[in-house]
C-alpha cells in the first residue's frame, strides 16, 4: 500500500471541504480548511477527515444549532463555528 504524503492529504481534505454539495457547508468548511488545515497535527486531521465523512444535512443542522453536535466533534465544531462567525460565513 502506498502511503499518502502529508501534502497530498492536505490537498485532498481541502478539496473535500470545498466540494460538499451544500453551498453553506462549502463556505464554512472551505474557508476553515484554507485557514487551519496546514496547522493541524495528524490526530486533528484524522478527526477533521472523519467529520468530512458526515452527511451535509447533519453538518448544516449542527452548524445552525438545530441538532446537538456529536460528542467526538464538539471541540472541533466549536472551532469551526467560531471561525465561520469571525469570517461572517455562519449565523
XYZ file of N, CA and C in Angstrom:
273
model
N 0.842 -1.181 0.000
C 0.000 0.000 0.000
C 0.889 1.246 0.000
N 0.582 2.188 -0.863
C 1.359 3.420 -0.957
C 0.824 4.414 0.063
N 1.730 4.973 0.847
C 1.365 5.976 1.831
C 1.075 7.310 1.155
N 0.033 7.960 1.589
C -0.293 9.287 1.086
C 0.629 10.306 1.772
N 1.195 11.205 1.008
C 2.051 12.227 1.610
C 1.182 13.216 2.387
N 1.796 13.891 3.331
C 1.089 14.895 4.120
C 0.539 15.992 3.201
N 1.332 16.406 2.251
C 0.913 17.449 1.308
C -0.305 17.006 0.500
N -0.295 15.779 0.011
C -1.442 15.269 -0.754
C -2.681 15.128 0.117
N -2.482 14.732 1.373
C -3.621 14.626 2.279
C -4.266 15.999 2.487
N -3.445 17.014 2.695
C -3.975 18.365 2.875
C -4.737 18.823 1.634
N -4.198 18.553 0.460
C -4.873 18.929 -0.786
C -6.207 18.205 -0.924
N -6.222 16.918 -0.594
C -7.454 16.125 -0.691
C -8.515 16.641 0.285
N -8.103 16.915 1.520
C -9.053 17.414 2.513
C -9.554 18.809 2.154
N -8.681 19.622 1.599
C -9.089 20.953 1.159
C -10.155 20.846 0.067
N -9.918 19.985 -0.904
C -10.882 19.811 -1.980
C -12.213 19.275 -1.445
N -12.152 18.301 -0.545
C -13.388 17.743 0.040
C -14.129 18.792 0.863
N -13.400 19.736 1.451
C -14.026 20.789 2.247
C -14.791 21.767 1.364
N -14.266 22.026 0.172
C -14.877 22.993 -0.739
C -15.935 22.384 -1.648
N -16.027 21.068 -1.707
C -16.990 20.425 -2.606
C -17.928 19.519 -1.818
N -18.728 20.152 -0.967
C -19.595 19.420 -0.057
C -20.930 19.045 -0.694
N -21.491 19.923 -1.494
C -22.810 19.680 -2.055
C -23.839 20.683 -1.574
N -23.615 21.246 -0.403
C -24.452 22.334 0.116
C -23.560 23.554 0.204
N -23.924 24.604 -0.502
C -23.067 25.788 -0.619
C -22.672 26.362 0.738
N -23.601 26.370 1.694
C -23.283 26.901 3.020
C -22.141 26.117 3.673
N -22.156 24.798 3.499
C -21.094 23.982 4.097
C -19.791 24.145 3.318
N -19.897 24.358 1.990
C -18.692 24.666 1.201
C -17.993 25.879 1.798
N -18.766 26.924 2.062
C -18.189 28.163 2.572
C -17.613 27.996 3.970
N -18.364 27.348 4.842
C -17.904 27.176 6.227
C -16.658 26.297 6.276
N -16.742 25.100 5.699
C -15.622 24.164 5.787
C -14.476 24.545 4.853
N -14.791 25.094 3.692
C -13.745 25.507 2.767
C -12.875 26.614 3.348
N -13.523 27.644 3.892
C -12.756 28.730 4.499
C -11.971 28.254 5.714
N -12.586 27.397 6.528
C -11.888 26.857 7.691
C -10.650 26.071 7.247
N -10.823 25.229 6.251
C -9.690 24.413 5.799
C -8.601 25.285 5.174
N -8.987 26.327 4.446
C -7.982 27.249 3.890
C -7.093 27.821 4.990
N -7.721 28.190 6.099
C -7.008 28.883 7.170
C -6.364 27.962 8.194
N -6.873 26.746 8.379
C -6.457 25.928 9.528
C -5.800 24.592 9.211
N -6.051 24.010 8.045
C -5.550 22.656 7.766
C -4.045 22.517 7.942
N -3.301 23.461 7.430
C -1.839 23.350 7.452
C -1.275 23.306 8.867
N -2.019 23.831 9.843
C -1.545 23.871 11.228
C -2.006 22.675 12.060
N -2.815 21.790 11.483
C -3.336 20.645 12.229
C -2.310 19.518 12.302
N -2.268 18.843 13.462
C -1.420 17.656 13.572
C -2.204 16.449 13.045
N -1.569 15.300 13.032
C -2.194 14.105 12.452
C -3.500 13.733 13.141
N -3.552 13.832 14.464
C -4.782 13.487 15.191
C -5.905 14.450 14.826
N -5.602 15.725 14.712
C -6.611 16.708 14.324
C -7.085 16.468 12.889
N -6.148 16.124 12.008
C -6.521 15.811 10.630
C -7.406 14.576 10.560
N -7.102 13.573 11.388
C -7.934 12.365 11.421
C -9.366 12.708 11.816
N -9.518 13.540 12.850
C -10.846 13.927 13.307
C -11.559 14.768 12.252
N -10.827 15.695 11.642
C -11.425 16.533 10.599
C -11.865 15.676 9.410
N -11.052 14.708 9.052
C -11.410 13.818 7.951
C -12.666 13.011 8.278
N -12.784 12.561 9.523
C -13.992 11.842 9.943
C -15.210 12.765 9.846
N -15.041 14.018 10.229
C -16.129 14.982 10.122
C -16.565 15.157 8.671
N -15.604 15.210 7.759
C -15.928 15.367 6.342
C -16.713 14.177 5.789
N -16.638 13.042 6.451
C -17.385 11.862 6.011
C -18.854 11.922 6.437
N -19.204 12.874 7.291
C -20.588 13.020 7.743
C -21.443 13.617 6.624
N -22.726 13.430 6.725
C -23.678 13.950 5.733
C -23.797 15.462 5.863
N -23.875 16.138 4.717
C -24.015 17.593 4.712
C -25.240 18.069 5.499
N -26.332 17.358 5.371
C -27.550 17.754 6.073
C -27.324 17.759 7.583
N -26.576 16.778 8.089
C -26.263 16.734 9.519
C -25.342 17.885 9.897
N -24.302 18.121 9.083
C -23.372 19.209 9.366
C -24.096 20.550 9.414
N -25.000 20.764 8.494
C -25.741 22.021 8.447
C -26.616 22.176 9.691
N -27.245 21.109 10.121
C -28.075 21.165 11.336
C -27.216 21.423 12.568
N -25.991 20.895 12.584
C -25.102 21.136 13.716
C -24.618 22.583 13.725
N -24.219 23.086 12.562
C -23.650 24.436 12.494
C -24.705 25.494 12.807
N -25.975 25.190 12.484
C -27.041 26.143 12.773
C -27.660 25.938 14.157
N -27.231 24.895 14.873
C -27.724 24.648 16.218
C -29.058 23.931 16.277
N -29.549 23.418 15.152
C -30.820 22.694 15.153
C -30.706 21.333 15.834
N -29.540 20.718 15.739
C -29.277 19.430 16.392
C -27.982 19.547 17.176
N -27.866 18.771 18.266
C -26.599 18.793 19.009
C -25.476 18.135 18.205
N -24.286 18.648 18.394
C -23.100 18.098 17.737
C -22.690 16.826 18.481
N -22.406 15.735 17.767
C -21.941 14.514 18.434
C -20.679 14.793 19.272
N -20.593 14.114 20.388
C -19.538 14.356 21.372
C -18.132 14.395 20.771
N -17.832 13.471 19.849
C -16.477 13.403 19.307
C -16.096 14.652 18.508
N -17.105 15.425 18.071
C -16.837 16.605 17.251
C -17.052 17.935 17.980
N -17.446 17.905 19.244
C -17.831 19.128 19.943
C -16.740 20.187 19.892
N -15.515 19.844 20.279
C -14.433 20.838 20.302
C -14.079 21.313 18.897
N -13.953 20.393 17.969
C -13.634 20.758 16.591
C -14.733 21.639 16.008
N -15.980 21.264 16.236
C -17.074 22.034 15.665
C -17.169 23.416 16.290
N -16.816 23.532 17.568
C -16.796 24.851 18.205
C -15.765 25.748 17.512
N -14.605 25.196 17.187
C -13.578 25.977 16.482
C -14.041 26.352 15.074
N -14.673 25.417 14.387
C -15.180 25.688 13.035
C -16.258 26.774 13.091
N -17.169 26.658 14.034
C -18.249 27.628 14.168
C -17.705 29.011 14.499
N -16.763 29.079 15.419
C -16.163 30.363 15.787
C -15.447 30.981 14.597
N -14.741 30.165 13.858
C -14.049 30.643 12.663
C -15.056 31.195 11.646
N -16.152 30.471 11.432
C -17.171 30.926 10.484
C -17.783 32.250 10.926
N -18.065 32.365 12.213
C -18.636 33.617 12.722
C -17.660 34.777 12.537
N -16.391 34.524 12.761
C -15.394 35.596 12.622
C -15.247 36.047 11.177
N -15.557 35.168 10.236
C -15.479 35.489 8.806
C -16.829 35.925 8.246
N -17.876 35.818 9.056
C -19.194 36.187 8.580
C -19.841 35.156 7.681
N -19.433 33.868 7.817
C -19.995 32.819 6.959
C -20.952 31.896 7.701
N -21.343 32.256 8.915
C -22.337 31.480 9.655
C -23.159 32.450 10.486
N -24.325 32.008 10.893
C -25.227 32.876 11.646
C -24.960 32.776 13.120
